[in-house]
């Protein structure tokens, strides 16, 4: 099977849920941990206080993916900190998302002061909170935030990034990230602010933000692969990569790994298929590897070839 060590944490598999899917409640997080072939669980991004999120409908399944504007519904930071601080059979990643910069600092001070010693992931890329831009599209703000965080924070910390679409942006963001002792990046978050229309009703399909929402699923796989590859080419080797976006099959996992992903997470397809998907992805990846004569992920990780 596919054991992996990321940032000194031993995961029994490379597979995780994408934050937001199957990780809002203790029951869902336990289900992730107990399911076959999962590496552990990433929590729903926690805000300082519990939130209801945006009005419904706020998630819609598309032919080749999904659109959502959830608006960070979550049970609040204390709920998730309590969960990850308890003993579990597999590792946890605590995802946190400030609604403003001071929240991010406050949340990380609380984690620093807590008993939790595991991984934390700072979500710099929620596209769905009305009036709040995706932090990691503001390069100066991201740099200043990380500088402040690492002036006091000493526990393992990664960041969740939005997709970038310009090679210069990869250069610029990687140069910023390389200044800090990050354990990992998680790339990509949803492709922000897509739009879908039901042609019978001539209406948008989700209620918040006049129908604008984050795209996920198969349609974003090429964007996700580009981000994993571009960051693997630019980041310090010490910064690991969780590849997220567009995974529905073992082939997709194989491509993420060829691009250099250390772990792979699944969102839209997990929502549609349930936690049984991780056994299927494991079997499909194992079949591809056997056909190619690979005995370990290290035989091909990051080794995508130029044309
Ligand atoms: C939500 C969506 C995201 O893509 C994210 O990173 C965080 C939160 C949401 O709408 O809840």
Short mmCIF file of C-alpha atoms and ligand atoms in Angstrom, two decimals:
data_model
loop_
_atom_site.label_atom_id
_atom_site.label_comp_id
_atom_site.label_asym_id
_atom_site.label_seq_id
_atom_site.Cartn_x
_atom_site.Cartn_y
_atom_site.Cartn_z
CA UNK A 1 0.00 0.00 0.00
CA UNK A 2 0.92 3.64 -0.13
CA UNK A 3 2.41 4.74 3.19
CA UNK A 4 4.02 8.16 3.09
CA UNK A 5 5.83 10.52 5.41
CA UNK A 6 5.07 14.18 5.01
CA UNK A 7 6.62 16.79 7.27
CA UNK A 8 7.75 14.08 9.72
CA UNK A 9 4.21 12.76 10.03
CA UNK A 10 3.63 9.16 8.97
CA UNK A 11 0.47 8.71 6.95
CA UNK A 12 -0.73 5.16 6.23
CA UNK A 13 -1.79 6.22 2.71
CA UNK A 14 -1.32 9.14 0.31
CA UNK A 15 -5.06 9.87 0.26
CA UNK A 16 -6.89 12.62 2.12
CA UNK A 17 -10.25 14.34 1.83
CA UNK A 18 -10.19 17.82 0.38
CA UNK A 19 -11.09 20.18 3.21
CA UNK A 20 -14.80 20.90 3.20
CA UNK A 21 -15.85 17.42 2.13
CA UNK A 22 -16.72 14.75 4.72
CA UNK A 23 -15.07 16.66 7.56
CA UNK A 24 -17.58 19.04 9.17
CA UNK A 25 -18.61 16.82 12.09
CA UNK A 26 -16.88 14.34 14.39
CA UNK A 27 -18.87 11.55 12.72
CA UNK A 28 -17.63 12.56 9.26
CA UNK A 29 -14.02 12.97 10.41
CA UNK A 30 -14.14 9.59 12.18
CA UNK A 31 -15.54 8.06 8.99
CA UNK A 32 -12.53 9.40 7.05
CA UNK A 33 -10.12 7.98 9.61
CA UNK A 34 -11.85 4.60 9.75
CA UNK A 35 -12.26 4.18 5.98
CA UNK A 36 -10.01 1.83 4.02
CA UNK A 37 -7.03 3.39 2.24
CA UNK A 38 -7.25 6.89 3.73
CA UNK A 39 -4.14 8.58 5.06
CA UNK A 40 -6.04 10.55 7.67
CA UNK A 41 -8.40 13.51 7.71
CA UNK A 42 -8.25 17.24 7.00
CA UNK A 43 -10.83 19.19 9.02
CA UNK A 44 -13.33 21.62 7.58
CA UNK A 45 -11.65 25.03 7.69
CA UNK A 46 -12.32 26.36 11.16
CA UNK A 47 -13.17 29.99 11.80
CA UNK A 48 -12.91 31.41 15.34
CA UNK A 49 -16.66 31.05 15.86
CA UNK A 50 -19.20 28.54 14.55
CA UNK A 51 -20.86 29.65 11.26
CA UNK A 52 -24.02 28.66 9.40
CA UNK A 53 -22.50 29.62 6.05
CA UNK A 54 -24.29 31.02 3.01
CA UNK A 55 -27.97 30.51 2.11
CA UNK A 56 -29.09 27.31 0.30
CA UNK A 57 -28.83 26.06 -2.37
CA UNK A 58 -25.07 26.54 -2.15
CA UNK A 59 -23.70 23.40 -3.85
CA UNK A 60 -24.64 22.11 -7.31
CA UNK A 61 -23.37 19.10 -9.20
CA UNK A 62 -22.31 19.84 -12.77
CA UNK A 63 -21.77 17.35 -15.59
CA UNK A 64 -18.00 17.45 -15.14
CA UNK A 65 -17.61 18.72 -11.59
CA UNK A 66 -19.28 21.01 -9.11
CA UNK A 67 -19.91 24.61 -8.17
CA UNK A 68 -20.20 25.75 -4.56
CA UNK A 69 -20.52 28.82 -2.43
CA UNK A 70 -20.69 27.28 1.02
CA UNK A 71 -19.43 30.34 2.90
CA UNK A 72 -17.38 28.48 5.51
CA UNK A 73 -20.11 26.72 7.46
CA UNK A 74 -18.26 25.06 10.34
CA UNK A 75 -18.58 24.12 13.99
CA UNK A 76 -16.01 26.67 15.15
CA UNK A 77 -12.31 26.45 16.00
CA UNK A 78 -12.65 24.95 19.52
CA UNK A 79 -14.61 21.98 18.09
CA UNK A 80 -11.89 21.10 15.57
CA UNK A 81 -8.98 21.79 17.92
CA UNK A 82 -10.59 19.45 20.43
CA UNK A 83 -10.98 16.78 17.74
CA UNK A 84 -7.40 16.88 16.48
CA UNK A 85 -5.96 17.03 20.00
CA UNK A 86 -7.53 13.65 20.82
CA UNK A 87 -5.84 10.35 19.86
CA UNK A 88 -6.78 8.94 16.46
CA UNK A 89 -5.75 5.90 14.46
CA UNK A 90 -4.47 8.13 11.63
CA UNK A 91 -3.03 11.65 11.46
CA UNK A 92 -5.11 14.80 11.26
CA UNK A 93 -4.56 18.11 9.52
CA UNK A 94 -6.26 21.04 11.23
CA UNK A 95 -7.47 23.49 8.57
CA UNK A 96 -8.06 27.05 9.76
CA UNK A 97 -9.42 30.09 7.94
CA UNK A 98 -9.56 33.58 9.34
CA UNK A 99 -12.29 35.90 8.13
CA UNK A 100 -9.74 38.67 8.49
CA UNK A 101 -5.99 38.88 9.04
CA UNK A 102 -6.26 39.31 12.80
CA UNK A 103 -8.25 36.05 12.95
CA UNK A 104 -5.45 34.15 11.25
CA UNK A 105 -2.93 35.42 13.79
CA UNK A 106 -5.27 34.74 16.71
CA UNK A 107 -6.04 31.18 15.53
CA UNK A 108 -2.36 30.36 15.15
CA UNK A 109 -1.53 31.80 18.58
CA UNK A 110 -4.20 29.48 20.01
CA UNK A 111 -2.76 26.45 18.22
CA UNK A 112 0.75 27.40 19.31
CA UNK A 113 -0.45 27.57 22.94
CA UNK A 114 -2.43 24.29 22.69
CA UNK A 115 -1.37 20.68 23.20
CA UNK A 116 -1.77 19.95 19.47
CA UNK A 117 1.49 18.95 17.84
CA UNK A 118 0.20 17.78 14.46
CA UNK A 119 -0.08 19.53 11.12
CA UNK A 120 -2.05 22.70 10.58
CA UNK A 121 -3.04 24.14 7.22
CA UNK A 122 -3.85 27.83 6.88
CA UNK A 123 -6.51 28.34 4.22
CA UNK A 124 -5.50 31.41 2.22
CA UNK A 125 -7.97 30.71 -0.54
CA UNK A 126 -11.64 30.59 0.39
CA UNK A 127 -13.47 32.21 -2.54
CA UNK A 128 -16.91 32.27 -0.98
CA UNK A 129 -17.05 34.69 1.91
CA UNK A 130 -18.89 37.73 0.66
CA UNK A 131 -16.67 40.80 0.51
CA UNK A 132 -13.50 38.89 1.49
CA UNK A 133 -10.94 38.35 -1.28
CA UNK A 134 -8.85 35.20 -1.52
CA UNK A 135 -5.83 36.19 0.56
CA UNK A 136 -3.25 34.38 -1.57
CA UNK A 137 -4.14 36.45 -4.63
CA UNK A 138 -2.59 39.40 -2.76
CA UNK A 139 1.13 38.62 -2.77
CA UNK A 140 2.23 41.42 -0.42
CA UNK A 141 -0.48 40.58 2.09
CA UNK A 142 0.46 36.88 2.01
CA UNK A 143 4.13 37.70 2.57
CA UNK A 144 3.35 40.04 5.46
CA UNK A 145 0.99 37.51 7.05
CA UNK A 146 3.54 34.67 6.85
CA UNK A 147 6.28 36.94 8.25
CA UNK A 148 4.11 37.75 11.24
CA UNK A 149 3.06 34.14 11.76
CA UNK A 150 6.59 32.76 11.71
CA UNK A 151 7.72 35.40 14.20
CA UNK A 152 5.99 33.27 16.88
CA UNK A 153 4.72 30.03 15.35
CA UNK A 154 6.95 26.95 15.73
CA UNK A 155 4.61 24.04 14.98
CA UNK A 156 4.22 22.35 11.57
CA UNK A 157 2.30 24.65 9.24
CA UNK A 158 1.29 24.53 5.59
CA UNK A 159 -0.92 26.73 3.42
CA UNK A 160 -3.86 26.00 1.13
CA UNK A 161 -3.51 27.97 -2.09
CA UNK A 162 -5.89 29.07 -4.79
CA UNK A 163 -5.07 28.13 -8.38
CA UNK A 164 -2.77 30.45 -10.30
CA UNK A 165 -2.95 30.89 -14.05
CA UNK A 166 0.16 32.84 -14.96
CA UNK A 167 3.72 31.53 -14.88
CA UNK A 168 4.98 34.78 -13.37
CA UNK A 169 2.53 34.34 -10.51
CA UNK A 170 4.03 30.91 -9.82
CA UNK A 171 7.47 32.53 -9.70
CA UNK A 172 6.30 35.28 -7.39
CA UNK A 173 4.31 33.12 -4.98
CA UNK A 174 6.99 30.40 -4.82
CA UNK A 175 9.64 33.03 -3.99
CA UNK A 176 7.49 34.22 -1.08
CA UNK A 177 6.73 30.71 0.21
CA UNK A 178 10.40 29.70 0.02
CA UNK A 179 11.25 32.35 2.65
CA UNK A 180 9.33 30.46 5.34
CA UNK A 181 9.68 27.06 7.07
CA UNK A 182 6.40 25.74 5.67
CA UNK A 183 5.82 22.00 5.93
CA UNK A 184 3.67 21.91 2.80
CA UNK A 185 1.36 23.61 0.39
CA UNK A 186 -2.01 22.22 -0.60
CA UNK A 187 -2.80 23.11 -4.21
CA UNK A 188 -5.43 23.82 -5.51
CA UNK A 189 -8.48 25.17 -3.78
CA UNK A 190 -11.57 25.55 -5.92
CA UNK A 191 -11.33 27.62 -9.10
CA UNK A 192 -13.00 30.74 -7.80
CA UNK A 193 -16.11 32.39 -9.09
CA UNK A 194 -17.34 30.26 -11.91
CA UNK A 195 -20.98 30.50 -13.00
CA UNK A 196 -23.54 27.96 -14.19
CA UNK A 197 -27.06 28.42 -15.56
CA UNK A 198 -30.08 26.13 -15.81
CA UNK A 199 -31.38 26.88 -19.30
CA UNK A 200 -34.95 25.74 -18.55
CA UNK A 201 -35.39 28.22 -15.73
CA UNK A 202 -32.76 30.63 -17.09
CA UNK A 203 -31.56 30.95 -13.51
CA UNK A 204 -28.21 30.51 -11.85
CA UNK A 205 -27.95 27.23 -9.91
CA UNK A 206 -26.78 28.39 -6.48
CA UNK A 207 -28.21 31.18 -4.37
CA UNK A 208 -25.26 33.05 -2.80
CA UNK A 209 -23.33 35.71 -4.72
CA UNK A 210 -25.79 35.74 -7.63
CA UNK A 211 -24.67 32.25 -8.58
CA UNK A 212 -20.91 32.76 -8.61
CA UNK A 213 -19.03 29.95 -6.90
CA UNK A 214 -15.91 27.81 -6.68
CA UNK A 215 -15.48 25.08 -9.28
CA UNK A 216 -14.26 21.61 -8.42
CA UNK A 217 -14.17 18.13 -9.91
CA UNK A 218 -12.95 16.69 -13.21
CA UNK A 219 -13.12 20.02 -15.05
CA UNK A 220 -10.33 21.50 -12.89
CA UNK A 221 -7.84 18.62 -13.21
CA UNK A 222 -5.57 20.36 -15.77
CA UNK A 223 -5.44 23.48 -13.59
CA UNK A 224 -4.62 21.39 -10.53
CA UNK A 225 -1.87 19.48 -12.34
CA UNK A 226 -0.34 22.72 -13.60
CA UNK A 227 -0.24 24.14 -10.09
CA UNK A 228 1.30 21.00 -8.56
CA UNK A 229 3.93 20.83 -11.31
CA UNK A 230 4.72 24.54 -11.32
CA UNK A 231 5.17 24.68 -7.55
CA UNK A 232 7.20 21.45 -7.43
CA UNK A 233 9.59 23.00 -9.95
CA UNK A 234 9.93 26.17 -7.85
CA UNK A 235 9.61 25.30 -4.14
CA UNK A 236 12.34 24.18 -1.77
CA UNK A 237 12.32 20.36 -1.58
CA UNK A 238 11.52 20.66 2.14
CA UNK A 239 8.07 22.07 1.27
CA UNK A 240 5.86 19.09 0.46
CA UNK A 241 2.82 19.23 -1.82
CA UNK A 242 -0.70 17.94 -1.32
CA UNK A 243 -2.22 17.75 -4.80
CA UNK A 244 -5.91 18.59 -4.80
CA UNK A 245 -8.27 19.01 -7.70
CA UNK A 246 -10.08 16.95 -10.26
CA UNK A 247 -9.28 13.45 -9.02
CA UNK A 248 -11.90 10.88 -9.98
CA UNK A 249 -9.71 7.89 -10.95
CA UNK A 250 -6.38 6.18 -10.40
CA UNK A 251 -5.16 7.78 -13.65
CA UNK A 252 -5.75 11.23 -12.16
CA UNK A 253 -3.87 10.25 -9.00
CA UNK A 254 -1.00 8.96 -11.14
CA UNK A 255 -0.82 12.30 -12.97
CA UNK A 256 -0.80 14.28 -9.70
CA UNK A 257 2.08 12.09 -8.48
CA UNK A 258 4.00 12.48 -11.77
CA UNK A 259 3.66 16.24 -11.27
CA UNK A 260 5.28 15.86 -7.85
CA UNK A 261 2.43 15.58 -5.36
CA UNK A 262 3.41 13.93 -2.05
CA UNK A 263 -0.20 13.28 -1.09
CA UNK A 264 -3.44 13.56 -3.05
CA UNK A 265 -6.79 14.78 -1.77
CA UNK A 266 -10.26 14.28 -3.16
CA UNK A 267 -13.23 16.65 -2.85
CA UNK A 268 -16.06 16.59 -5.38
CA UNK A 269 -15.65 12.89 -6.22
CA UNK A 270 -15.57 12.00 -2.50
CA UNK A 271 -18.80 13.91 -1.99
CA UNK A 272 -20.47 12.03 -4.84
CA UNK A 273 -19.06 8.56 -4.17
CA UNK A 274 -18.41 8.42 -0.42
CA UNK A 275 -15.34 7.16 1.43
CA UNK A 276 -15.33 3.91 -0.58
CA UNK A 277 -13.60 5.94 -3.31
CA UNK A 278 -10.23 5.61 -1.56
CA UNK A 279 -10.17 1.81 -1.97
CA UNK A 280 -11.07 2.22 -5.66
CA UNK A 281 -8.37 4.86 -6.25
CA UNK A 282 -5.82 2.68 -4.46
CA UNK A 283 -6.70 -0.34 -6.60
CA UNK A 284 -6.65 1.68 -9.82
CA UNK A 285 -3.30 3.27 -8.99
CA UNK A 286 -1.84 -0.14 -8.06
CA UNK A 287 -3.00 -1.54 -11.42
CA UNK A 288 -1.35 1.29 -13.36
CA UNK A 289 1.87 0.87 -11.40
CA UNK A 290 1.90 -2.91 -11.93
CA UNK A 291 1.36 -2.47 -15.69
CA UNK A 292 4.30 -0.08 -15.80
CA UNK A 293 6.51 -2.18 -13.57
CA UNK A 294 6.68 0.41 -10.80
CA UNK A 295 7.01 -1.00 -7.29
CA UNK A 296 7.02 2.27 -5.38
CA UNK A 297 5.62 5.78 -5.87
CA UNK A 298 9.19 7.05 -5.59
CA UNK A 299 9.90 5.34 -8.94
CA UNK A 300 7.87 8.04 -10.73
CA UNK A 301 6.96 10.86 -8.34
CA UNK A 302 7.74 14.22 -9.93
CA UNK A 303 9.18 12.55 -13.01
CA UNK A 304 6.74 13.81 -15.64
CA UNK A 305 8.68 14.13 -18.88
CA UNK A 306 8.79 17.03 -21.29
CA UNK A 307 7.58 16.38 -24.82
C1 LIG B 1 -15.26 27.38 1.41
C2 LIG B 1 -14.83 27.13 0.15
C3 LIG B 1 -13.50 27.02 -0.08
O1 LIG B 1 -13.02 26.74 -1.30
C4 LIG B 1 -12.63 27.20 0.98
O2 LIG B 1 -11.32 27.14 0.80
C5 LIG B 1 -13.06 27.43 2.22
C6 LIG B 1 -14.38 27.52 2.44
C7 LIG B 1 -16.65 27.54 1.72
O3 LIG B 1 -17.36 28.17 0.95
O4 LIG B 1 -17.05 27.08 2.80
#
